[in-house]
C-alpha positions as protocol buffer text, in pm:
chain_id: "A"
residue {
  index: 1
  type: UNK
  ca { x: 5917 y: -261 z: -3530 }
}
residue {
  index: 2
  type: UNK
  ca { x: 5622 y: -516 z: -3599 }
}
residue {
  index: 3
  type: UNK
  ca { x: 5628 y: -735 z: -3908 }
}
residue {
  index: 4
  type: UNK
  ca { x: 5307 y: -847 z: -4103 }
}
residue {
  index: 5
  type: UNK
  ca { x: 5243 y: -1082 z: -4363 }
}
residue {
  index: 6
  type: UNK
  ca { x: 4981 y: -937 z: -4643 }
}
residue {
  index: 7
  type: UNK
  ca { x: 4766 y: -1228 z: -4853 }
}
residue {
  index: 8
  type: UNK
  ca { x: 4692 y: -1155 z: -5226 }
}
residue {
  index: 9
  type: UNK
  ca { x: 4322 y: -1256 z: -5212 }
}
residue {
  index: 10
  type: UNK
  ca { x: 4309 y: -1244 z: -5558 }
}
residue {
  index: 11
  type: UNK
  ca { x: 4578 y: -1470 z: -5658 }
}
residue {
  index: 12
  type: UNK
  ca { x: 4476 y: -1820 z: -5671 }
}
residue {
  index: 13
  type: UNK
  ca { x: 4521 y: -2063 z: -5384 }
}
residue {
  index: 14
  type: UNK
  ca { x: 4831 y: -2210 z: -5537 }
}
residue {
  index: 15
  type: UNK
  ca { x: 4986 y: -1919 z: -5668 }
}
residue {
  index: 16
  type: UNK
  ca { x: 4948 y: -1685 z: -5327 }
}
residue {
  index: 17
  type: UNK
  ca { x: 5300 y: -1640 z: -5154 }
}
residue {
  index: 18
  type: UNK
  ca { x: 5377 y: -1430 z: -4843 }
}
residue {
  index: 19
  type: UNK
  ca { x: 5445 y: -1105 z: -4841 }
}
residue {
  index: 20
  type: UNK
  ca { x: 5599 y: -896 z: -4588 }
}
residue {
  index: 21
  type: UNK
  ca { x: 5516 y: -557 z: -4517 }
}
residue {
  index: 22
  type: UNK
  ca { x: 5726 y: -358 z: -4269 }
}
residue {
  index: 23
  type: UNK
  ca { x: 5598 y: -88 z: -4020 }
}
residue {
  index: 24
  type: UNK
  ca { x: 5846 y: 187 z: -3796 }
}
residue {
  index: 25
  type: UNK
  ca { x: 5827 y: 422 z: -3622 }
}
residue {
  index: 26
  type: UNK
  ca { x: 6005 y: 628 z: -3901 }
}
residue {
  index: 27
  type: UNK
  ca { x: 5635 y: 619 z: -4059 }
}
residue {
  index: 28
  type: UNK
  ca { x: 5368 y: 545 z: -3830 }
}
residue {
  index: 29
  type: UNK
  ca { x: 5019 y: 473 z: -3974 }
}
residue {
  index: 30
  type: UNK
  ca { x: 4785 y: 712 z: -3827 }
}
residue {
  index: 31
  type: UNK
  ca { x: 4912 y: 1051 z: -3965 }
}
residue {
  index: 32
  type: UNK
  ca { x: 5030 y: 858 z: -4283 }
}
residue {
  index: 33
  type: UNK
  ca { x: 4705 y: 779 z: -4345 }
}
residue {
  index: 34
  type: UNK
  ca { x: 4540 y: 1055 z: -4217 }
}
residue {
  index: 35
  type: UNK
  ca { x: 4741 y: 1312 z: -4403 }
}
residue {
  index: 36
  type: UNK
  ca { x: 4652 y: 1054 z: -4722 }
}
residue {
  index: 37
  type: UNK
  ca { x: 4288 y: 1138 z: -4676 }
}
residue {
  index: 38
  type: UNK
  ca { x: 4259 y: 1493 z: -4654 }
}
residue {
  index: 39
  type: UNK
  ca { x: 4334 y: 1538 z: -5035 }
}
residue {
  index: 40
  type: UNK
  ca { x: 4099 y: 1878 z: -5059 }
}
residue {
  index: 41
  type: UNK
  ca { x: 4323 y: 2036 z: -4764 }
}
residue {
  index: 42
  type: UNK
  ca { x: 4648 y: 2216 z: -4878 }
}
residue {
  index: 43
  type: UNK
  ca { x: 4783 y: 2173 z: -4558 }
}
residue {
  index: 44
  type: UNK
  ca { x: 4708 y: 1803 z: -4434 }
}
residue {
  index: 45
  type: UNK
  ca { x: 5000 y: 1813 z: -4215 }
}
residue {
  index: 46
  type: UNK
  ca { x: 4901 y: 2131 z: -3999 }
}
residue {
  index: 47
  type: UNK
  ca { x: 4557 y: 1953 z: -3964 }
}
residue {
  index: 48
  type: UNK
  ca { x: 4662 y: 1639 z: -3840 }
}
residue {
  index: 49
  type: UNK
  ca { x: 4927 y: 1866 z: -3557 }
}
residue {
  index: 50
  type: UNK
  ca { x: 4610 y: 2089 z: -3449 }
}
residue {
  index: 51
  type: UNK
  ca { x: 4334 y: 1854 z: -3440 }
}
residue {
  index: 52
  type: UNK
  ca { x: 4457 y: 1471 z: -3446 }
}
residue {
  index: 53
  type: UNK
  ca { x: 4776 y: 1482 z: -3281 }
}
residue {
  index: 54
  type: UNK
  ca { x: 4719 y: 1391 z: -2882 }
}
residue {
  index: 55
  type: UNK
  ca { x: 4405 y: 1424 z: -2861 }
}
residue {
  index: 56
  type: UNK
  ca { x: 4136 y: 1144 z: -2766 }
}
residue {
  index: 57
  type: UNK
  ca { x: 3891 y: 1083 z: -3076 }
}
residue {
  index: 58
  type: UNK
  ca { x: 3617 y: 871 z: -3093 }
}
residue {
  index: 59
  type: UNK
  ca { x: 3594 y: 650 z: -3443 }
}
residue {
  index: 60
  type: UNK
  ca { x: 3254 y: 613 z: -3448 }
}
residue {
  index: 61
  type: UNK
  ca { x: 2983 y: 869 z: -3442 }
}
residue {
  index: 62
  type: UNK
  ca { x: 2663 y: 795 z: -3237 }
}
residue {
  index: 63
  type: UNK
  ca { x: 2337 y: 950 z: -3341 }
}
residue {
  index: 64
  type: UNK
  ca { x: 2190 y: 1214 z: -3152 }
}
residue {
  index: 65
  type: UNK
  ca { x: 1831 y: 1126 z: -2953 }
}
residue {
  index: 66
  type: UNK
  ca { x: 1590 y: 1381 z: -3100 }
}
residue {
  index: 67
  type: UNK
  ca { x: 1360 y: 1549 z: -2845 }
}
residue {
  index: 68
  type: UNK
  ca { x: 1079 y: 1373 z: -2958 }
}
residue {
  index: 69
  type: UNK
  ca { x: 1265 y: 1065 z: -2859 }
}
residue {
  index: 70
  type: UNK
  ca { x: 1369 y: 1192 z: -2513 }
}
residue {
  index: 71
  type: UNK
  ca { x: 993 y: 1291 z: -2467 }
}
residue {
  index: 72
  type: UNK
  ca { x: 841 y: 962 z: -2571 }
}
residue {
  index: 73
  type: UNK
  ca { x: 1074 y: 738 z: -2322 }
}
residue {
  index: 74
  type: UNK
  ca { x: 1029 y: 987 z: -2057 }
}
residue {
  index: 75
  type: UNK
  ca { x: 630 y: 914 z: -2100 }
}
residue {
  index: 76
  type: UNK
  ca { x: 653 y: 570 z: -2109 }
}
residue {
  index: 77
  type: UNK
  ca { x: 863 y: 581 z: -1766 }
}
residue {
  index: 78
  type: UNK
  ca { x: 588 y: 777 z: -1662 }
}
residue {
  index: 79
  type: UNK
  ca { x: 338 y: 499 z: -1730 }
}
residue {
  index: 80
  type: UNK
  ca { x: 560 y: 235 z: -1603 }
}
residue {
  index: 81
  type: UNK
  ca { x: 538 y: 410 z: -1268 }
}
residue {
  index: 82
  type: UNK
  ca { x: 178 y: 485 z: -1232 }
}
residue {
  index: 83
  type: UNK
  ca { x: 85 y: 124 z: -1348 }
}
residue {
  index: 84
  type: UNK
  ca { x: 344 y: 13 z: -1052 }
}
residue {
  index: 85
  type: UNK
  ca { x: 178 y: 242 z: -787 }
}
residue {
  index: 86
  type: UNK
  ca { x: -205 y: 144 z: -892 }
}
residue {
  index: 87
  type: UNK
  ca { x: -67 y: -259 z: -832 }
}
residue {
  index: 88
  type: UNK
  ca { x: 50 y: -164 z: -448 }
}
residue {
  index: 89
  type: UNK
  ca { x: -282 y: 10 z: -378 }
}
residue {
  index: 90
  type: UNK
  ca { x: -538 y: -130 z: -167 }
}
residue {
  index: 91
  type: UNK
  ca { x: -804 y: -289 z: -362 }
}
residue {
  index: 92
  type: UNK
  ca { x: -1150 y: -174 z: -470 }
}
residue {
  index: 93
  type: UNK
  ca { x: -1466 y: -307 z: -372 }
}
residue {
  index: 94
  type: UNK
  ca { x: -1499 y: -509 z: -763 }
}
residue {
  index: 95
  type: UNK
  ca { x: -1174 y: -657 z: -714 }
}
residue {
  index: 96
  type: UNK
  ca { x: -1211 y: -769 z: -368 }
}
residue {
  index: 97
  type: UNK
  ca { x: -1598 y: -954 z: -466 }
}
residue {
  index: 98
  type: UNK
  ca { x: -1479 y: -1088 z: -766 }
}
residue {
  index: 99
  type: UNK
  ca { x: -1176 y: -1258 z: -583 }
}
residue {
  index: 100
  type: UNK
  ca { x: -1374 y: -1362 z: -261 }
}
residue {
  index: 101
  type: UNK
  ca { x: -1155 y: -1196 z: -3 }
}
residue {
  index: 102
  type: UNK
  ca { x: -1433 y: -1149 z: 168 }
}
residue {
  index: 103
  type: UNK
  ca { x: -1627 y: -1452 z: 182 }
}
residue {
  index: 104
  type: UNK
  ca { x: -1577 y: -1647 z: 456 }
}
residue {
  index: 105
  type: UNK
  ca { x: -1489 y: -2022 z: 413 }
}
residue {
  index: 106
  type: UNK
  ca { x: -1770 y: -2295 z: 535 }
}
residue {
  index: 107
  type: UNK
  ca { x: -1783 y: -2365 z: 859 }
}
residue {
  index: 108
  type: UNK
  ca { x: -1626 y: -2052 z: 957 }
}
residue {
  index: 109
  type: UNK
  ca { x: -1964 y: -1821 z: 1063 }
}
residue {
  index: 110
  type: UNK
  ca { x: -1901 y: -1937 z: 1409 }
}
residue {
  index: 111
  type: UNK
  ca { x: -1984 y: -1634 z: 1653 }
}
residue {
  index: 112
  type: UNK
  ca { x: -1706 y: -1828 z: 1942 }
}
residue {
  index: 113
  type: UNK
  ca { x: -1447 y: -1784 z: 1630 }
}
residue {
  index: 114
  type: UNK
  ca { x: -1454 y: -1426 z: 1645 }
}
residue {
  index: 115
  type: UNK
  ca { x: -1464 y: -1383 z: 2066 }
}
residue {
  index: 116
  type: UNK
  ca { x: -1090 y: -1325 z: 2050 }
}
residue {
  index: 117
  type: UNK
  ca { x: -1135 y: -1069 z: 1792 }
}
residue {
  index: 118
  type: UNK
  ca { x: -1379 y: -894 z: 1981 }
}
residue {
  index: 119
  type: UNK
  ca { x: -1169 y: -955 z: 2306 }
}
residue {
  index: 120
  type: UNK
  ca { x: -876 y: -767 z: 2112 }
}
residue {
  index: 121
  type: UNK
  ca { x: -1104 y: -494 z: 2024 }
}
residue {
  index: 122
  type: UNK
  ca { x: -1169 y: -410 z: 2431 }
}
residue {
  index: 123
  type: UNK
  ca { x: -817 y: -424 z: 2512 }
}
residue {
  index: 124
  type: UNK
  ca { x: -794 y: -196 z: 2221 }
}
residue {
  index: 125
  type: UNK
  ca { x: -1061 y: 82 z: 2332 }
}
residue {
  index: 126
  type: UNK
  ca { x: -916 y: 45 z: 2706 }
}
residue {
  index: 127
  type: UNK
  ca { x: -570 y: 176 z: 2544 }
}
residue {
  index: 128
  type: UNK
  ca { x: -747 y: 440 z: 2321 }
}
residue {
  index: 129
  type: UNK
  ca { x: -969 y: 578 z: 2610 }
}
residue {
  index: 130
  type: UNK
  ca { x: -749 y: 492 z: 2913 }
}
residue {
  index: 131
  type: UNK
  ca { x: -986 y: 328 z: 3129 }
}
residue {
  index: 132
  type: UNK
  ca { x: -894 y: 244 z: 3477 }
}
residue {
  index: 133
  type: UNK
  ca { x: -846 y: -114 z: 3647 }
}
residue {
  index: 134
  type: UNK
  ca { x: -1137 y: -215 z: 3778 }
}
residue {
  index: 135
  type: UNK
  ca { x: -1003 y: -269 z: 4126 }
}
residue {
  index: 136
  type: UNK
  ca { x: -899 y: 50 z: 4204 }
}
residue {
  index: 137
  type: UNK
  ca { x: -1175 y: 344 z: 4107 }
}
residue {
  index: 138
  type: UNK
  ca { x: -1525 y: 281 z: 4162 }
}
residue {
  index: 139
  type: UNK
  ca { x: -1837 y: 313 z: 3970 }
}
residue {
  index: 140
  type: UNK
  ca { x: -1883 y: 665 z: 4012 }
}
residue {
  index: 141
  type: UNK
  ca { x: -1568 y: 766 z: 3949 }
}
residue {
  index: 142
  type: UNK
  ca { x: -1500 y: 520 z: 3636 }
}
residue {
  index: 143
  type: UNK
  ca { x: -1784 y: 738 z: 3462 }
}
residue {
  index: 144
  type: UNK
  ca { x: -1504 y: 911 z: 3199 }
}
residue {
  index: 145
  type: UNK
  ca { x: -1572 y: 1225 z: 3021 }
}
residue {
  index: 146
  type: UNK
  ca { x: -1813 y: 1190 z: 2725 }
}
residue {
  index: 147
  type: UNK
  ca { x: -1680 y: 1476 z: 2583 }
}
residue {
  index: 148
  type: UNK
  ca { x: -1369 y: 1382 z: 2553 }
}
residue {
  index: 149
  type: UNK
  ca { x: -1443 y: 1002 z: 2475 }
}
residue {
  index: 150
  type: UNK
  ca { x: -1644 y: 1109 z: 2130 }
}
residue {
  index: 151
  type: UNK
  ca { x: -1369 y: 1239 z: 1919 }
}
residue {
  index: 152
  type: UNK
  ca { x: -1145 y: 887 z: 1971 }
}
residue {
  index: 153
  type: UNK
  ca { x: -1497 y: 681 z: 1912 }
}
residue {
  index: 154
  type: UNK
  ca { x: -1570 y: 864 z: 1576 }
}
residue {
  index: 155
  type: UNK
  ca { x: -1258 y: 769 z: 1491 }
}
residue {
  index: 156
  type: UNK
  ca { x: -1178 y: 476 z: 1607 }
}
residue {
  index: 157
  type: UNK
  ca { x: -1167 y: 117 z: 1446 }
}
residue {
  index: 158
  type: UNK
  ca { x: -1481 y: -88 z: 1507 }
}
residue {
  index: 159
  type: UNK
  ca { x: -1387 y: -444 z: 1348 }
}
residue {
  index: 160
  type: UNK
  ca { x: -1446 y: -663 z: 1596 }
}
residue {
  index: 161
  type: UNK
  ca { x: -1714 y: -436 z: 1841 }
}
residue {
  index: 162
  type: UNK
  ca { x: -2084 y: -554 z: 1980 }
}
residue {
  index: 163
  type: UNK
  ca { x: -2307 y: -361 z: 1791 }
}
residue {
  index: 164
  type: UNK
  ca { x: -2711 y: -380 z: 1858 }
}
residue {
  index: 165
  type: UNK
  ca { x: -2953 y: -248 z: 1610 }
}
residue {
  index: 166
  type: UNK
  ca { x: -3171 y: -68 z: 1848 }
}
residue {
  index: 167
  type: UNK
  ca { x: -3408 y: 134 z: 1615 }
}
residue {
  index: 168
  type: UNK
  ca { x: -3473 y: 96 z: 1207 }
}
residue {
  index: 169
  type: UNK
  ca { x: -3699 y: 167 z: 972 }
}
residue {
  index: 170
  type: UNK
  ca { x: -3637 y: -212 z: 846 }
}
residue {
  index: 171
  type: UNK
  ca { x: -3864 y: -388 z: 1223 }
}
residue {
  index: 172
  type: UNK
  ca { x: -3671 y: -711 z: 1116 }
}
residue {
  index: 173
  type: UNK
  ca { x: -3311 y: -566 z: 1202 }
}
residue {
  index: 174
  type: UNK
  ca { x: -3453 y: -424 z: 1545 }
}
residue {
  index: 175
  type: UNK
  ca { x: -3271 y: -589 z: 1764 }
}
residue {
  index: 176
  type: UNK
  ca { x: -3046 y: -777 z: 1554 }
}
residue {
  index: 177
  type: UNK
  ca { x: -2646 y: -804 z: 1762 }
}
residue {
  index: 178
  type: UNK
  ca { x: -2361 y: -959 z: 1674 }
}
residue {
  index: 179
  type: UNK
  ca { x: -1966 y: -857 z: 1662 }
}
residue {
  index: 180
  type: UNK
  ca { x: -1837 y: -647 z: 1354 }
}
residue {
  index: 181
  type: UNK
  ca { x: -1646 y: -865 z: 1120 }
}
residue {
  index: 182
  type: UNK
  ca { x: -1672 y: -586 z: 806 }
}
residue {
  index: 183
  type: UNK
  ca { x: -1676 y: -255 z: 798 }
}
residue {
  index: 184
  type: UNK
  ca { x: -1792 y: -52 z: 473 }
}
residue {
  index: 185
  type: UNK
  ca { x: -1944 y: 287 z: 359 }
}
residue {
  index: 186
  type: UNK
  ca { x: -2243 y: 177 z: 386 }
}
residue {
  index: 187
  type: UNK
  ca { x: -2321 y: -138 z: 575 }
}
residue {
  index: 188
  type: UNK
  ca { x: -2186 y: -338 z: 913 }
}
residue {
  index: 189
  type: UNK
  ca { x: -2145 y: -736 z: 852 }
}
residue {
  index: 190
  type: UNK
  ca { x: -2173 y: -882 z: 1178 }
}
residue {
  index: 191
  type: UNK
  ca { x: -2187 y: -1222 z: 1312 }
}
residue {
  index: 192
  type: UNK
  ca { x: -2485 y: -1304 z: 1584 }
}
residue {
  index: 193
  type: UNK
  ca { x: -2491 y: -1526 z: 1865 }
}
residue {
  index: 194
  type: UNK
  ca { x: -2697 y: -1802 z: 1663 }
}
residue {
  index: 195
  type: UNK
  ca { x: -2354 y: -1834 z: 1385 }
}
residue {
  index: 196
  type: UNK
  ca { x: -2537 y: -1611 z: 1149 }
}
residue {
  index: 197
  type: UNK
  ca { x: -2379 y: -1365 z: 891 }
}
residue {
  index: 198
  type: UNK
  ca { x: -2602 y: -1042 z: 864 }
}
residue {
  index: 199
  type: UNK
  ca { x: -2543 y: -758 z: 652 }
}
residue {
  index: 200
  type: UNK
  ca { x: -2689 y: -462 z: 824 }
}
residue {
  index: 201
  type: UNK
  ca { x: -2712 y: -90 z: 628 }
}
residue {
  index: 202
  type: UNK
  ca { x: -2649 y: 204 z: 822 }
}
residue {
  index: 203
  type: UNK
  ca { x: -2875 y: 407 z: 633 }
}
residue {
  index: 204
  type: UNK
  ca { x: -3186 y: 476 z: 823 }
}
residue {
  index: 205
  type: UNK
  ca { x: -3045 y: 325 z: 1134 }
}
residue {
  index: 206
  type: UNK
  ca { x: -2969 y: 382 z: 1497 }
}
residue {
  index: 207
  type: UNK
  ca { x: -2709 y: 122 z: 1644 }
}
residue {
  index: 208
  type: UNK
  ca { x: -2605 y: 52 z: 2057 }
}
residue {
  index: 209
  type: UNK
  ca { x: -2204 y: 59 z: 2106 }
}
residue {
  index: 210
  type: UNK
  ca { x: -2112 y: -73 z: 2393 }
}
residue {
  index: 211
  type: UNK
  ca { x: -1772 y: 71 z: 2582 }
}
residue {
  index: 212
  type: UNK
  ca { x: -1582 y: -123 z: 2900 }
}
residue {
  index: 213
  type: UNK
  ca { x: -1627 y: -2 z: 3182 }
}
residue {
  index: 214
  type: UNK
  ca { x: -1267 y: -84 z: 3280 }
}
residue {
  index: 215
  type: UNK
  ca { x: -982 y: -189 z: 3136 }
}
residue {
  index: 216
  type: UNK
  ca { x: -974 y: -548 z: 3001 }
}
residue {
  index: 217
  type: UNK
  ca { x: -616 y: -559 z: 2982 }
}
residue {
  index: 218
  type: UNK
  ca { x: -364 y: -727 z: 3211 }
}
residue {
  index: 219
  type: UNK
  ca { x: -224 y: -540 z: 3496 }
}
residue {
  index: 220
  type: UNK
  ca { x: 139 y: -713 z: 3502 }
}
residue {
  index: 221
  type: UNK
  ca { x: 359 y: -576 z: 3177 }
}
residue {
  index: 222
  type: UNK
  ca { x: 363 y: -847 z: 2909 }
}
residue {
  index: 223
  type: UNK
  ca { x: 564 y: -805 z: 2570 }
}
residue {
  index: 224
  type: UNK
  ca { x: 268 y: -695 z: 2300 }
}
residue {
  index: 225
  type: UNK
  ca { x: 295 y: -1074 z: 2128 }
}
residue {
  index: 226
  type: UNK
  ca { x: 259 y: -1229 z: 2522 }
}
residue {
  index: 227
  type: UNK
  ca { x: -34 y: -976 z: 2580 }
}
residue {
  index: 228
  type: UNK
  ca { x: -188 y: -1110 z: 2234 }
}
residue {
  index: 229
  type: UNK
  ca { x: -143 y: -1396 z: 2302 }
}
residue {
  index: 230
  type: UNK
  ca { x: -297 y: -1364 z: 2662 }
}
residue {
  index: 231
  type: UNK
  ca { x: -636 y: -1249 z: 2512 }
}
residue {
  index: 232
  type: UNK
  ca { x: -633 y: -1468 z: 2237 }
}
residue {
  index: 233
  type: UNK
  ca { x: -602 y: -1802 z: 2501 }
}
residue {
  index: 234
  type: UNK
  ca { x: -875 y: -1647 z: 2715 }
}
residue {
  index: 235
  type: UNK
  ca { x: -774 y: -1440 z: 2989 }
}
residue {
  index: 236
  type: UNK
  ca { x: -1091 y: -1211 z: 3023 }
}
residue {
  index: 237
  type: UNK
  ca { x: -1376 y: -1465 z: 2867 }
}
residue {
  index: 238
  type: UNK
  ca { x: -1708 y: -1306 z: 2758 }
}
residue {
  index: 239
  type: UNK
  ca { x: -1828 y: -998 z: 2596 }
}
residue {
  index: 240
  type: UNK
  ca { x: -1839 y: -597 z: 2646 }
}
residue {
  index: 241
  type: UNK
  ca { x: -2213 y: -672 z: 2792 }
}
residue {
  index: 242
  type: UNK
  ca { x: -2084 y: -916 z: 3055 }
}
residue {
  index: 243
  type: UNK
  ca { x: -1926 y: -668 z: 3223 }
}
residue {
  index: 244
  type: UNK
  ca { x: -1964 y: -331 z: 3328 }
}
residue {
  index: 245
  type: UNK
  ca { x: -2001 y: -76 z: 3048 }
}
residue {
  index: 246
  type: UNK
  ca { x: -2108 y: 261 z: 2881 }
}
residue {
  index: 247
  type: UNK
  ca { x: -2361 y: 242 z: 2552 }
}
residue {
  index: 248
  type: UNK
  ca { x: -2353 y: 523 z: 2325 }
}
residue {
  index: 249
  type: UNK
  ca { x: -2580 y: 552 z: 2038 }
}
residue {
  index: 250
  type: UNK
  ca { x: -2444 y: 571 z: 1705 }
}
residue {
  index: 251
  type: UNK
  ca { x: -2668 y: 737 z: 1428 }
}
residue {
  index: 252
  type: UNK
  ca { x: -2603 y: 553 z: 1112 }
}
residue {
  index: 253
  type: UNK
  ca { x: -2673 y: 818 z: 858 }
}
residue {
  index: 254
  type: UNK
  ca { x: -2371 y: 1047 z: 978 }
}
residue {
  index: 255
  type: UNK
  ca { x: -2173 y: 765 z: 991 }
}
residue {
  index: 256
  type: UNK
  ca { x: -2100 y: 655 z: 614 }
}
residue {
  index: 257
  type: UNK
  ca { x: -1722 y: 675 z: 587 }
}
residue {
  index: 258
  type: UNK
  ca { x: -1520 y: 392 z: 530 }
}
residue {
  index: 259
  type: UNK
  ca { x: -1320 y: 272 z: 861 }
}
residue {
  index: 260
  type: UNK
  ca { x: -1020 y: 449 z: 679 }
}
residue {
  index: 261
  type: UNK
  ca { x: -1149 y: 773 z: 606 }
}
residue {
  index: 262
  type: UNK
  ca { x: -1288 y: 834 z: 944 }
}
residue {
  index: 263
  type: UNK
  ca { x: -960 y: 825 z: 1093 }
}
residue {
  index: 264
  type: UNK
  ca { x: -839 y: 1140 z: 914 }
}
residue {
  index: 265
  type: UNK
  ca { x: -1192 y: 1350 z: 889 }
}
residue {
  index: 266
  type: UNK
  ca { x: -1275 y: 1605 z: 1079 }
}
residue {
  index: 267
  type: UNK
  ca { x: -1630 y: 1557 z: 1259 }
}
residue {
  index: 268
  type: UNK
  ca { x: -1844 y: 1872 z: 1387 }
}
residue {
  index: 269
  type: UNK
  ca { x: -2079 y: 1882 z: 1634 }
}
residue {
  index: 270
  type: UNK
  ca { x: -2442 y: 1946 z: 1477 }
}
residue {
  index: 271
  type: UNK
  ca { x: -2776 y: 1892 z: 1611 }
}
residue {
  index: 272
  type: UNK
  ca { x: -3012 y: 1651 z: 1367 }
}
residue {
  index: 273
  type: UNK
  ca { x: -3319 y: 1437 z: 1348 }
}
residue {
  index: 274
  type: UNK
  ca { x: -3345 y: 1105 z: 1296 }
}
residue {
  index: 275
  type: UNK
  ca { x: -3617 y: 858 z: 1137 }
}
């Protein structure tokens, strides 16, 4: 048994007294006051045994989301989602210029800056194509398969290769060398041996790659960040043309794909003519 004291707030301040009001078990206050409220029913009792009694009811009575509703936030998750994948995406050509990720700081169109690079790159095509040591096959037998080599070339990753622009309609880029720094659709940028930046189209032109020979990488097994680091301090010094190697020609005009989408295309052997 609980006792509680009940406030006249009507009575003034000085008049109000304390009240006592006393609650049993005898008569409990929910079906009191639930069988109070049902004054339509003619049986409140029976109502308050078959619905009330022992059963867990919640007081308050949430409104239902419409459809509408459900379809609207479902959308907008949508949204969120799609505006989250576009942000991890690789950047677009009009992003990347109007940022400068590109652009390479002053002082940096150095063509000994990017010897390592292009160091990396023939360790790289010796791994892709599998060439031998060069102390233990000789010339004539180095000679690999061309068949075979083409497919990986196509395909393969050419930041950081000797290219040599050996026929154009452009006379001026005839000639013109340097190691790939960019690769896009359309164009090679390339730094020469005299520290300059070119931008060379591939349109309308016919370009020299030259392969190793042999392999460029170390013979004794190195953990990849000691064989990186290897080429990087200078192990095997000079370029592909220093050494013994293969040229193949590389027709510009069936070549625009980004370095990307060459790696998954499918290329077909087809006769053409060029210039």
């Amino acid at each position: 048994m609980s006792t509680l004291t009940q406030v006249d707030p009507y009575k003034p301040l000085a008049l109000r007294t304390n009240q006592r009001v006393k609650l049993s078990t005898d008569a409990p206050f929910t079906p009191t006051y639930i069988q109070a409220s049902l004054t339509q029913s003619g049986d409140p009792q029976g109502i308050y045994t078959s619905r009330v009694k022992n059963r867990h009811i919640v007081l308050e009575n949430p409104a239902r989301a419409s459809n509408v509703l459900k379809e609207h936030d479902a959308k907008k998750g949508r949204r969120k989602s799609e505006k989250k994948k576009r942000k991890i995406v690789a950047l677009g050509r009009r992003p990347t210029d109007a940022k400068g990720l590109w652009k390479l700081e002053n002082g940096a169109q150095k063509f000994d800056l990017f010897l390592p690079l292009h160091q990396l790159w023939m360790g790289y095509m010796s791994e892709l194509l599998g060439l031998p040591p060069s102390s233990s096959v000789p010339v004539a037998e180095a000679m690999p398969n061309a068949s075979s080599m083409h497919p990986k070339l196509v395909k393969a990753d050419f930041h950081g290769s000797l290219l040599t622009v050996r026929q154009s309609k452009n006379p001026c880029l005839v000639g013109l060398s340097g190691i790939v720094i960019h690769e896009t659709e359309n164009a090679f940028k390339v730094i020469t041996r005299k520290d300059q930046l070119k931008l060379i189209p591939k349109q309308n032109s016919i370009f020299t790659l030259a392969v190793p020979l042999y392999s460029t990488l170390l013979q004794t097994q190195f953990e990849p960040v000691e064989a990186v680091s290897s080429a990087l301090s200078g192990q095997y010094s000079g370029t592909v043309l220093d050494a013994p190697h293969i040229a193949f020609d590389l027709y510009g005009n069936q070549f625009c794909f980004r370095s990307a989408d060459r790696a998954g295309r499918k290329f077909k052997a087809k006769e053409t003519i060029e210039l």
